[in-house]
Coordinates of C-alpha atoms and ligand atoms in Angstrom, one line a residue:
M24 CA -93.5 222.6 58.2
C25 CA -91.6 220.0 59.0
G26 CA -91.9 217.8 61.0
I27 CA -90.1 215.3 63.3
V28 CA -90.3 211.6 65.0
G29 CA -88.2 209.3 66.9
Y30 CA -88.4 205.6 67.8
V31 CA -86.6 203.8 70.5
G32 CA -88.1 200.5 71.5
R33 CA -87.8 197.0 71.5
E34 CA -89.8 197.0 67.1
E35 CA -87.6 197.7 64.4
A36 CA -88.2 201.5 64.5
V37 CA -88.7 202.2 60.7
P38 CA -92.6 201.3 60.1
V39 CA -93.1 203.4 63.5
L40 CA -90.9 206.1 61.8
L41 CA -93.0 206.4 58.6
Q42 CA -96.7 205.4 60.6
G43 CA -95.7 209.0 62.4
L44 CA -94.7 210.7 59.6
Y45 CA -98.2 210.1 57.1
K46 CA -99.4 211.4 60.6
L47 CA -97.7 214.6 60.1
E48 CA -97.9 215.3 56.3
Y49 CA -100.1 218.3 57.2
R50 CA -98.1 220.4 58.3
G51 CA -96.3 220.7 54.8
Y52 CA -93.8 219.1 53.4
D53 CA -91.3 219.0 50.5
S54 CA -88.9 215.7 50.9
A55 CA -88.4 213.0 53.6
G56 CA -85.6 210.7 55.6
V57 CA -85.3 208.1 58.6
A58 CA -82.0 207.7 59.9
T59 CA -81.6 204.0 61.7
V60 CA -78.6 203.3 64.0
Q61 CA -77.3 199.7 62.8
P62 CA -74.9 197.4 63.8
D63 CA -72.4 199.0 61.5
G64 CA -72.6 203.0 61.5
I65 CA -76.3 204.8 61.1
R66 CA -77.8 204.3 57.8
I67 CA -79.8 207.7 56.1
I68 CA -83.2 207.3 53.6
K69 CA -83.9 210.6 52.4
T70 CA -85.7 211.8 49.0
K71 CA -87.9 214.5 48.1
G72 CA -90.9 213.9 47.5
R73 CA -93.8 212.3 49.5
I74 CA -93.3 209.8 52.3
K75 CA -95.1 207.1 49.7
N76 CA -91.5 208.3 48.0
L77 CA -89.2 207.6 50.3
D78 CA -91.3 204.1 51.9
D79 CA -90.7 202.6 48.1
K80 CA -86.4 203.7 48.5
I81 CA -87.1 202.1 51.5
Q82 CA -87.7 199.4 49.9
Q83 CA -86.3 199.6 47.2
E84 CA -82.9 199.2 48.5
G85 CA -83.3 196.2 51.2
G86 CA -85.4 197.8 54.4
L87 CA -83.9 199.8 57.2
Q88 CA -83.4 197.9 60.6
G89 CA -83.4 199.5 64.3
T90 CA -84.8 199.8 67.4
C91 CA -83.5 203.3 67.3
G92 CA -84.0 206.0 65.2
I93 CA -85.5 209.6 63.4
G94 CA -87.3 210.3 60.9
H95 CA -88.6 214.0 58.8
T96 CA -90.1 215.8 56.3
R97 CA -88.8 218.6 55.1
W98 CA -89.9 222.3 54.4
A99 CA -87.1 224.0 52.1
T100 CA -85.8 226.9 53.6
H101 CA -82.0 226.8 53.0
G102 CA -81.6 225.2 50.2
A103 CA -84.2 224.0 47.0
P104 CA -86.2 220.9 47.7
S105 CA -84.2 217.3 47.5
D106 CA -82.7 214.1 48.1
V107 CA -79.2 215.6 48.9
N108 CA -81.0 218.8 51.2
A109 CA -83.6 216.6 52.9
H110 CA -82.9 215.5 56.6
P111 CA -81.3 213.8 58.0
H112 CA -77.8 215.3 57.9
Q113 CA -75.4 213.3 59.1
S114 CA -71.6 214.8 60.7
Q115 CA -68.2 214.1 58.5
N116 CA -67.3 211.1 60.4
G117 CA -70.8 209.8 60.0
R118 CA -71.4 208.7 63.8
I119 CA -74.3 211.2 64.0
A120 CA -77.6 212.2 62.4
V121 CA -79.8 215.3 62.7
V122 CA -83.0 216.6 61.9
H123 CA -84.4 219.7 62.6
N124 CA -86.9 221.8 63.0
G125 CA -86.9 225.6 62.4
I126 CA -84.1 227.5 60.8
I127 CA -80.6 228.9 62.2
E128 CA -79.9 232.4 61.5
N129 CA -75.8 232.2 62.2
F130 CA -75.5 229.2 60.0
L131 CA -73.1 230.7 57.3
D132 CA -71.0 232.1 60.0
L133 CA -71.2 228.5 62.0
R134 CA -70.8 226.6 58.2
H135 CA -67.5 228.7 57.6
A136 CA -65.9 228.4 60.1
L137 CA -66.3 224.1 60.2
E138 CA -65.0 224.4 56.1
A139 CA -61.8 227.0 58.1
D140 CA -61.3 223.4 60.1
G141 CA -61.7 220.8 57.7
Y142 CA -65.3 220.5 57.9
Q143 CA -66.6 219.8 54.5
M144 CA -70.5 220.3 53.3
R145 CA -72.4 218.2 51.3
S146 CA -75.9 220.1 51.3
Q147 CA -77.0 223.6 51.1
T148 CA -79.0 224.0 54.7
D149 CA -78.4 224.8 57.8
T150 CA -78.8 221.4 59.4
E151 CA -75.9 220.2 58.8
V152 CA -74.0 222.9 60.7
V153 CA -75.7 221.4 64.0
S154 CA -74.2 217.5 62.7
H155 CA -71.1 218.5 62.7
L156 CA -70.3 220.6 65.3
L157 CA -72.9 217.9 67.8
E158 CA -69.5 216.0 66.0
K159 CA -66.5 218.6 66.9
N160 CA -68.1 219.1 70.5
D161 CA -68.6 216.1 70.8
T162 CA -67.4 215.1 75.1
G163 CA -68.6 211.3 75.0
D164 CA -71.4 212.5 77.1
G165 CA -74.1 214.1 74.6
V166 CA -76.4 216.0 77.0
Q167 CA -73.2 217.8 77.5
T168 CA -72.3 218.2 74.0
L169 CA -75.4 219.2 73.2
L170 CA -76.8 222.1 74.9
A171 CA -72.8 222.9 74.1
T172 CA -73.7 223.3 70.7
V173 CA -77.2 225.0 71.0
K174 CA -74.8 227.8 72.7
Q175 CA -72.8 228.5 70.0
L176 CA -77.0 228.9 67.5
R177 CA -78.7 231.5 66.7
G178 CA -82.7 231.2 65.6
S179 CA -85.2 228.6 66.5
Y180 CA -84.7 225.3 65.8
A181 CA -86.8 221.8 67.5
L182 CA -83.7 219.2 66.5
A183 CA -83.1 215.0 67.0
I184 CA -80.0 213.1 66.8
L185 CA -79.2 210.0 66.6
S186 CA -75.8 208.7 68.0
A187 CA -74.4 206.0 67.0
D188 CA -71.7 205.2 69.6
R189 CA -75.0 205.1 71.9
P190 CA -77.4 202.8 69.6
Q191 CA -80.2 203.3 72.6
E192 CA -80.5 206.8 72.9
L193 CA -82.2 210.2 70.9
L194 CA -82.0 213.4 72.5
C195 CA -83.6 216.7 71.5
T196 CA -83.9 220.1 72.4
R197 CA -86.6 222.4 71.2
R198 CA -86.3 226.7 70.8
D199 CA -89.4 228.7 69.5
N200 CA -91.2 225.6 67.8
P201 CA -92.6 222.3 68.6
L202 CA -91.0 218.9 70.4
I203 CA -93.1 216.4 72.2
I204 CA -92.2 213.0 74.0
G205 CA -94.1 210.2 73.7
V206 CA -94.1 208.3 76.5
G207 CA -95.1 204.6 76.1
Q208 CA -94.1 201.3 78.1
G209 CA -90.3 200.0 77.5
E210 CA -90.0 202.4 74.6
N211 CA -90.2 206.1 74.1
M212 CA -91.1 208.3 71.1
I213 CA -90.1 212.3 70.0
A214 CA -92.2 213.8 67.6
S215 CA -93.4 217.5 66.2
D216 CA -96.8 217.1 67.1
I217 CA -99.6 214.4 69.1
P218 CA -100.3 212.7 66.0
A219 CA -97.3 210.9 65.8
I220 CA -97.6 209.3 69.0
I221 CA -101.4 208.2 69.2
A222 CA -100.8 204.9 68.2
K223 CA -98.3 204.2 70.5
T224 CA -99.1 206.5 73.5
K225 CA -101.7 208.3 74.8
Q226 CA -99.1 210.1 77.4
Y227 CA -96.6 212.9 76.1
I228 CA -94.4 215.4 78.1
V229 CA -94.5 218.7 76.4
L230 CA -90.3 220.4 75.9
D231 CA -90.1 223.8 77.2
D232 CA -87.5 226.1 75.6
N233 CA -84.0 225.4 76.4
E234 CA -84.7 221.9 77.7
V235 CA -82.5 218.6 76.5
A236 CA -83.9 215.7 77.0
R237 CA -82.2 211.8 76.4
V238 CA -84.1 209.2 75.9
T239 CA -83.9 205.6 75.6
A240 CA -86.6 202.4 75.4
D241 CA -86.9 203.0 79.6
E242 CA -86.2 206.4 80.7
V243 CA -87.2 209.9 79.3
Q244 CA -84.3 212.4 81.2
V245 CA -85.0 216.3 80.6
F246 CA -82.4 219.1 81.7
D247 CA -82.5 222.1 81.9
A248 CA -80.6 224.9 79.7
Q249 CA -77.2 224.5 82.6
G250 CA -77.7 221.1 82.6
Q251 CA -80.5 221.3 85.5
P252 CA -82.2 218.2 86.2
V253 CA -85.9 218.9 86.0
Q254 CA -89.5 217.3 86.2
K255 CA -91.6 217.5 83.9
E256 CA -95.5 217.0 84.5
I257 CA -97.0 213.9 82.1
Q258 CA -100.0 214.8 80.3
T259 CA -102.7 212.1 78.5
V260 CA -103.7 213.0 75.0
N261 CA -108.3 213.9 75.5
W262 CA -108.5 213.1 72.1
D263 CA -109.2 209.1 70.4
I264 CA -106.8 208.9 67.2
S265 CA -109.4 208.3 64.9
S266 CA -110.3 212.5 65.7
A267 CA -107.0 212.7 63.7
E268 CA -108.5 210.2 60.7
K269 CA -110.1 210.8 58.0
G270 CA -113.6 208.7 59.0
G271 CA -115.1 207.8 55.6
Y272 CA -114.9 211.3 54.0
D273 CA -112.6 212.1 50.4
H274 CA -110.7 214.2 52.6
F275 CA -109.5 215.6 55.6
M276 CA -110.7 219.7 55.1
I277 CA -114.8 218.8 53.9
K278 CA -114.4 216.5 57.0
E279 CA -113.7 218.9 59.1
I280 CA -116.2 222.0 57.2
M281 CA -118.8 219.2 58.6
E282 CA -117.1 218.6 62.4
Q283 CA -118.2 222.6 62.5
P284 CA -121.2 223.0 64.6
K285 CA -119.9 220.0 66.9
A286 CA -116.1 222.1 66.7
V287 CA -118.5 225.9 68.2
R288 CA -120.9 223.5 70.2
D289 CA -117.9 222.2 72.1
T290 CA -115.8 225.6 72.8
V291 CA -118.5 227.6 73.9
S292 CA -121.0 225.7 76.0
P293 CA -118.8 224.8 78.9
R294 CA -118.2 229.0 79.0
I295 CA -122.2 229.5 78.6
E296 CA -123.9 228.8 82.3
N297 CA -126.6 230.7 83.3
G298 CA -127.6 231.9 80.3
L299 CA -124.1 234.3 80.7
P300 CA -120.4 233.5 79.8
R301 CA -117.6 232.2 82.1
L302 CA -114.7 232.3 81.0
D303 CA -113.0 231.7 84.8
D304 CA -110.9 229.4 83.1
A305 CA -109.3 232.4 80.5
Q306 CA -108.8 234.5 83.7
L307 CA -110.8 237.2 82.5
T308 CA -113.2 238.9 85.3
D309 CA -114.5 242.4 84.9
E310 CA -112.0 244.4 86.8
M311 CA -109.9 243.5 84.1
F312 CA -112.5 244.7 81.6
H313 CA -114.0 247.5 83.6
E314 CA -109.8 249.4 83.1
L315 CA -109.4 248.5 79.5
R316 CA -107.8 250.5 77.3
N317 CA -107.9 249.4 74.3
I318 CA -107.8 245.7 73.0
H319 CA -105.0 245.0 70.1
I320 CA -106.0 241.3 68.4
V321 CA -102.6 239.9 66.6
A322 CA -102.7 236.7 64.7
C323 CA -101.7 235.5 60.8
G324 CA -103.9 234.6 58.0
S325 CA -106.9 233.2 58.7
A326 CA -106.9 233.0 62.3
L327 CA -106.2 237.5 61.2
H328 CA -109.7 237.1 59.6
A329 CA -111.2 235.4 62.7
G330 CA -109.7 238.8 64.7
L331 CA -110.8 241.0 61.7
V332 CA -114.6 239.9 62.1
G333 CA -113.8 239.6 66.3
R334 CA -113.1 243.6 65.9
E335 CA -116.6 244.0 64.1
V336 CA -118.1 242.5 67.5
I337 CA -116.2 243.2 70.8
E338 CA -116.7 247.3 69.3
R339 CA -120.5 246.1 68.6
F340 CA -120.8 244.7 71.8
A341 CA -118.2 246.7 74.2
R342 CA -117.6 250.3 73.2
V343 CA -113.7 249.3 73.3
P344 CA -111.3 250.1 70.5
V345 CA -110.2 247.8 68.5
S346 CA -108.0 246.6 66.3
A347 CA -106.6 243.7 64.1
S348 CA -103.0 243.7 63.3
V349 CA -100.6 241.5 60.7
A350 CA -98.5 239.5 63.1
S351 CA -95.8 240.0 61.3
E352 CA -96.3 243.5 60.7
F353 CA -97.1 244.4 64.6
R354 CA -94.5 242.8 66.3
Y355 CA -92.2 245.3 64.3
R356 CA -93.9 248.0 64.1
N357 CA -93.0 249.2 67.8
P358 CA -96.5 249.1 68.9
I359 CA -98.1 251.5 70.9
I360 CA -99.3 249.6 73.8
G361 CA -99.3 249.1 77.6
K362 CA -100.4 248.0 80.7
E363 CA -104.3 249.4 80.5
D364 CA -104.4 247.2 77.0
L365 CA -105.5 243.8 75.9
C366 CA -103.6 242.0 73.8
I367 CA -106.0 239.1 72.1
V368 CA -103.4 236.1 70.0
I369 CA -104.6 234.1 68.0
S370 CA -103.6 231.5 67.3
Q371 CA -105.0 227.0 66.1
S372 CA -101.1 225.7 66.4
G373 CA -100.0 228.4 69.1
E374 CA -96.8 227.9 67.3
T375 CA -97.1 230.8 64.7
A376 CA -93.7 232.2 65.0
D377 CA -94.2 235.5 64.3
T378 CA -97.7 235.9 65.8
L379 CA -95.5 234.5 69.4
A380 CA -93.1 237.3 68.3
A381 CA -95.7 239.3 67.7
M382 CA -96.8 238.5 71.4
R383 CA -93.7 238.2 72.9
E384 CA -93.5 242.0 72.2
A385 CA -97.3 243.7 73.4
K386 CA -96.1 241.1 76.9
K387 CA -92.7 242.8 77.0
K388 CA -94.4 246.4 76.9
G389 CA -97.0 245.6 79.6
A390 CA -99.9 244.4 77.8
R391 CA -102.3 241.9 79.5
T392 CA -102.1 239.1 76.9
I393 CA -104.8 236.1 75.7
A394 CA -103.6 233.5 73.7
I395 CA -107.2 231.7 71.9
V396 CA -105.4 229.0 71.0
N397 CA -106.8 224.6 69.4
V398 CA -103.7 222.8 70.6
V399 CA -103.1 222.3 74.1
S400 CA -99.7 222.9 75.7
S401 CA -98.2 225.1 73.1
S402 CA -96.4 227.9 73.0
A403 CA -98.8 230.6 72.6
A404 CA -100.7 229.3 75.6
R405 CA -97.6 228.5 77.3
E406 CA -96.7 232.0 77.0
A407 CA -99.9 233.8 77.1
D408 CA -100.7 235.2 80.2
S409 CA -104.1 233.6 80.5
V410 CA -105.9 230.9 77.1
L411 CA -108.8 230.3 75.9
Y412 CA -109.2 227.5 74.6
T413 CA -111.2 226.8 70.9
W414 CA -112.3 223.1 71.7
A415 CA -111.7 222.5 68.0
G416 CA -110.1 218.4 67.8
P417 CA -106.6 218.2 66.5
E418 CA -106.9 219.9 62.0
I419 CA -105.5 218.1 59.7
A420 CA -106.0 219.7 56.5
V421 CA -103.6 223.1 56.2
A422 CA -106.2 225.4 55.3
T423 CA -108.1 226.0 58.5
T424 CA -111.9 225.8 58.5
K425 CA -113.5 224.5 62.2
A426 CA -111.1 226.4 63.6
Y427 CA -112.2 229.4 62.9
S428 CA -115.3 228.9 63.1
A429 CA -114.4 228.4 66.8
Q430 CA -111.8 231.3 67.0
L431 CA -115.1 233.6 66.4
A432 CA -117.0 231.7 68.6
A433 CA -114.5 232.1 70.8
L434 CA -114.4 236.4 70.1
Y435 CA -118.2 235.6 70.4
L436 CA -118.3 235.6 74.2
I437 CA -115.2 237.6 74.5
A438 CA -117.0 240.1 73.1
I439 CA -120.6 239.3 75.2
K440 CA -118.3 238.8 78.6
A441 CA -116.8 242.4 78.0
G442 CA -120.1 244.5 77.1
L443 CA -121.5 243.1 79.9
A444 CA -118.3 244.0 82.9
R445 CA -118.4 247.5 80.8
G446 CA -122.5 248.4 81.0
T447 CA -122.2 248.3 77.3
L448 CA -124.9 245.6 77.6
T449 CA -127.7 245.2 78.9
E450 CA -128.2 241.2 80.8
E451 CA -130.6 240.6 79.0
Q452 CA -129.2 241.7 75.4
A453 CA -126.1 239.7 76.9
R454 CA -128.8 236.1 77.3
N455 CA -130.1 236.7 73.8
Y456 CA -126.9 237.2 72.6
C457 CA -126.2 233.7 73.7
Q458 CA -128.8 232.3 73.7
Q459 CA -128.2 232.5 69.4
I460 CA -124.4 231.3 70.3
L461 CA -126.2 228.4 72.0
A462 CA -127.9 227.6 68.4
L463 CA -125.1 228.2 66.5
P464 CA -123.8 224.6 65.6
D465 CA -127.5 223.7 64.4
Q466 CA -127.7 226.7 62.3
I467 CA -123.9 225.6 60.8
T468 CA -125.5 222.3 60.4
E469 CA -128.6 223.7 58.2
A470 CA -125.8 226.1 56.7
L471 CA -124.0 222.6 55.5
R472 CA -127.4 221.2 53.5
T473 CA -126.3 224.3 51.0
R474 CA -123.4 221.6 49.6
P475 CA -125.1 220.7 47.1
Q476 CA -126.0 223.8 45.3
I477 CA -122.6 224.9 46.2
E478 CA -121.6 222.2 44.1
H479 CA -123.2 222.6 41.4
L480 CA -121.9 226.1 41.5
A481 CA -118.3 225.2 41.7
S482 CA -119.5 222.8 38.6
L483 CA -120.2 225.8 36.7
Y484 CA -117.6 228.4 38.1
H485 CA -113.7 226.1 38.4
N486 CA -113.0 227.3 35.2
R487 CA -112.4 230.7 35.6
Q488 CA -109.8 233.5 36.7
S489 CA -110.3 235.2 39.0
V490 CA -113.1 235.9 41.6
F491 CA -114.0 238.8 43.8
F492 CA -115.3 239.2 46.9
I493 CA -117.9 242.1 48.0
G494 CA -119.3 242.8 51.5
R495 CA -120.1 245.4 54.3
G496 CA -119.3 245.3 58.1
V497 CA -119.1 241.4 59.4
D498 CA -119.9 240.4 56.4
Y499 CA -116.4 242.2 54.6
A500 CA -114.5 240.3 57.4
A501 CA -115.7 237.2 56.2
T502 CA -114.9 237.7 52.3
Q503 CA -111.9 237.7 53.6
E504 CA -111.5 235.0 55.2
A505 CA -114.2 233.3 52.3
S506 CA -111.3 234.3 49.5
L507 CA -108.0 233.5 51.1
K508 CA -110.0 230.0 51.5
L509 CA -110.3 230.0 47.5
K510 CA -107.1 231.0 46.7
E511 CA -105.4 228.8 48.6
I512 CA -107.1 225.1 47.8
S513 CA -108.6 226.4 44.3
Y514 CA -105.1 228.3 43.4
I515 CA -107.5 231.1 41.7
H516 CA -106.9 234.6 42.2
S517 CA -109.9 236.5 44.3
E518 CA -110.0 239.4 46.9
A519 CA -112.1 240.5 49.3
Y520 CA -113.0 244.0 48.8
A521 CA -115.1 246.4 51.2
A522 CA -118.6 246.4 49.0
G523 CA -118.5 250.4 48.8
E524 CA -114.6 250.8 48.3
L525 CA -114.7 248.9 44.3
K526 CA -116.2 251.9 43.2
H527 CA -112.4 253.4 44.1
G528 CA -110.5 251.8 41.4
T529 CA -111.0 247.9 41.3
I530 CA -114.6 247.9 39.9
S531 CA -112.5 248.1 36.6
L532 CA -111.6 244.4 36.7
I533 CA -115.4 243.5 36.0
E534 CA -115.6 242.2 32.7
E535 CA -118.0 240.2 31.4
G536 CA -118.3 236.6 33.4
T537 CA -115.9 237.9 36.1
L538 CA -116.9 236.1 39.1
V539 CA -118.3 238.5 42.2
V540 CA -119.1 236.4 45.4
A541 CA -121.1 239.5 47.3
M542 CA -121.8 238.9 51.1
A543 CA -125.2 240.3 53.1
N544 CA -126.4 239.5 55.7
D545 CA -127.0 242.7 58.0
P546 CA -130.1 244.1 57.3
D547 CA -128.9 247.5 58.4
L548 CA -126.3 247.3 55.2
Y549 CA -128.3 245.0 52.5
E550 CA -129.7 248.0 50.5
K551 CA -126.0 249.5 50.3
T552 CA -124.6 246.1 49.6
L553 CA -126.8 245.8 47.0
S554 CA -126.2 249.2 44.8
N555 CA -122.4 247.5 44.7
V556 CA -123.7 244.3 43.5
K557 CA -126.4 245.8 41.0
S558 CA -123.0 247.7 39.6
V559 CA -121.2 245.0 39.3
K560 CA -123.9 242.5 37.9
A561 CA -124.7 245.7 34.8
R562 CA -121.0 245.3 34.2
G563 CA -121.4 241.9 33.3
A564 CA -120.4 240.3 36.3
S565 CA -121.6 237.1 36.9
V566 CA -123.1 237.2 40.8
I567 CA -123.3 235.0 43.4
M568 CA -125.2 236.2 46.6
V569 CA -124.7 235.1 50.0
T570 CA -127.7 236.2 52.2
D571 CA -129.7 235.5 54.8
Q572 CA -133.0 237.8 53.0
D573 CA -136.0 236.3 51.7
V574 CA -134.4 237.1 47.5
E575 CA -134.5 235.4 44.9
A576 CA -131.7 235.5 42.1
D577 CA -133.2 238.5 39.1
P578 CA -131.1 239.6 36.2
E579 CA -130.9 242.8 37.5
I580 CA -129.0 241.6 41.0
C581 CA -127.9 237.9 40.9
D582 CA -128.1 234.9 39.1
F583 CA -128.4 232.1 42.6
V584 CA -129.0 232.9 45.7
V585 CA -127.0 230.8 48.5
K586 CA -129.4 231.7 51.5
V587 CA -127.9 230.5 55.1
P588 CA -129.8 231.2 58.2
T589 CA -131.0 234.5 59.8
C590 CA -128.5 235.1 63.3
D591 CA -128.1 238.2 65.1
P592 CA -126.0 240.4 61.5
A593 CA -122.8 240.8 64.5
L594 CA -122.9 237.0 65.0
S595 CA -123.5 236.2 60.5
A596 CA -119.7 235.2 59.6
S597 CA -120.4 231.7 61.8
L598 CA -122.7 231.0 59.2
S599 CA -121.6 232.5 56.0
I600 CA -119.0 231.4 55.4
V601 CA -120.0 228.0 55.8
P602 CA -120.5 228.2 52.5
M603 CA -117.8 229.7 50.9
Q604 CA -115.2 226.4 52.8
L605 CA -117.3 224.4 50.6
F606 CA -117.4 226.5 47.6
S607 CA -113.4 226.9 47.8
Y608 CA -113.4 222.7 48.9
Y609 CA -115.6 221.9 46.0
M610 CA -113.6 224.3 43.2
G611 CA -110.4 222.9 44.4
L612 CA -111.9 219.9 43.5
F613 CA -112.9 220.5 40.3
R614 CA -109.9 221.5 39.5
G615 CA -107.5 218.3 41.0
C616 CA -105.5 220.6 43.5
D617 CA -103.7 218.9 45.9
I618 CA -106.8 219.5 48.7
D619 CA -105.4 218.2 52.4
K620 CA -101.7 219.7 51.4
P621 CA -102.0 222.8 48.9
R622 CA -99.2 223.7 47.2
N623 CA -95.7 226.2 48.9
L624 CA -98.5 226.1 52.1
A625 CA -97.5 224.6 55.8
K626 CA -99.8 223.9 58.8
S627 CA -98.0 225.3 61.3
V628 CA -95.3 228.5 59.8
T629 CA -92.8 228.1 63.0
V630 CA -90.9 230.3 60.9
E631 CA -90.6 234.2 60.1
Ligands
F6R726 C1 -105.2 229.1 56.3 C2 -104.8 229.3 56.8 C3 -103.7 230.3 57.6 C4 -103.7 230.5 58.9 C5 -102.3 230.8 59.6 C6 -102.4 231.0 61.0 O1 -106.3 228.2 55.4 O2 -105.1 228.1 58.2 O3 -103.7 231.2 57.2 O4 -104.7 230.3 59.8 O5 -100.7 230.6 58.6 O6 -102.0 229.9 62.3 P1 -102.3 230.1 63.0 O7 -103.6 229.4 63.4 O8 -101.7 228.2 63.3 O9 -101.7 230.7 64.1

């Protein structure tokens, strides 16, 4: 959601900025822009639409020179997507340009005050007020000016600033939005995320909330909110740029679906030692699980869906009550949570605003917090009491696939560890589950072999208006993810229902040809689900069954069977979700959708 890039060095800035912006496309955006300092001041080129449009516009306008510049991809919050609302925004005298990610909550008050002082707004954005405030507060020292300015801001932001008066210097700061500084040789960068800098450098500094940095070609200086210098650790990216590129696939989504065996293996195998889980990196001790009263899982979207599976599995293995809540609801619910509770937050990006706020709420109430996170050093990773990284690698497609699978794997490990510690699993049972988890990557590979069948099914069904997913227990939790995937990628209306709940109302929507996908992977619940399936089939539904059972398509039950490998029913979501991810992919493809960047969506949702 919005992307920031800045460059200062000895090369022309614009090609580096554009390359960086392309790498941030996955975050979702509706307009883009760049600014550089030229001998006669700051020049900005920006436009609504894709980065390619921006690239073309820069060419048409004769290029944009300069070795210091900032760039931005905007995802509209205040003001419609348009050329004028695109970033960068310039101060009244044109000497300062700003790009911003986040929301300035008090921007209307600031705007009115600035207008009373004679400043004229050109856009409807909250960001523009920051550029005018910087001009108004300018003391001649960039860092001091920025520190004074952010004191007037309420809300969340990552800001990168260019000044014509200091043509070889970038300033930046952040609060509740990610920002890193890429550290190079004779050149430095600012960015929202690592893919934007990795072509230039693998060394980076993570800026913390309220810190301000002055970045020149040869130096990075970081200051705290009081203006005192801060020593920052330089970190090194441990993956290659090819991991963030398509590698021969048509879309990042299909590449990432195919990468799932590796994502699960990398997440699990370092954490199983002598056949049992070892979660030292997450500081999860037996004592902690002993004393546990409740577990609260909080997350958004697919991460929450992983949490719904986690709830089922942890309750089964560890016999401790688990709730799984939508983070945006949890944070405002005054949740009942205390010192004896564990709060597990799940997030691919580690930057989701609602998830972070929910975690802070749990912390404030004394609960211990653990973050299951994919992005190293992200806000959730740094703020939680401990972190269990999913090692899925960079996920670029907006719709998550491999991170979801890695999240499931991490939750299984927690469930086994908790079960062992609480004495609700014997060592033998725990070893058996660990063995099954270690076998999952190969079984996911097998599940991926349904790809041609799924492509065929999508060719048959991509014109349907509405799709229902049904299942029970873990299957029900997995259908919720299957349904979300289909909605976001193919724009087909879909709903996930507990199979037994259908008859309490929703079955009235089933008519001739309605597509119902039924998941049935738990032998104990299989017969029950089957009767629900028969009831929709009898009303004319077309039915696809996703199951590990040995069944054939049968006119009374289903039109197609998608067979997935067998594992313990507690772990089955890891396998049944795979053909459903493929289904969403191909449904979207047949419908001509923008697979990696679905409309209205952003990869990292850093606003409420
Ligand atoms: C759906 C999807 C979203 C995210 C949600 C949370 O495919 O990706 O629903 O799961 O926005 O994002 P993270 O995991 O970054 O907190």
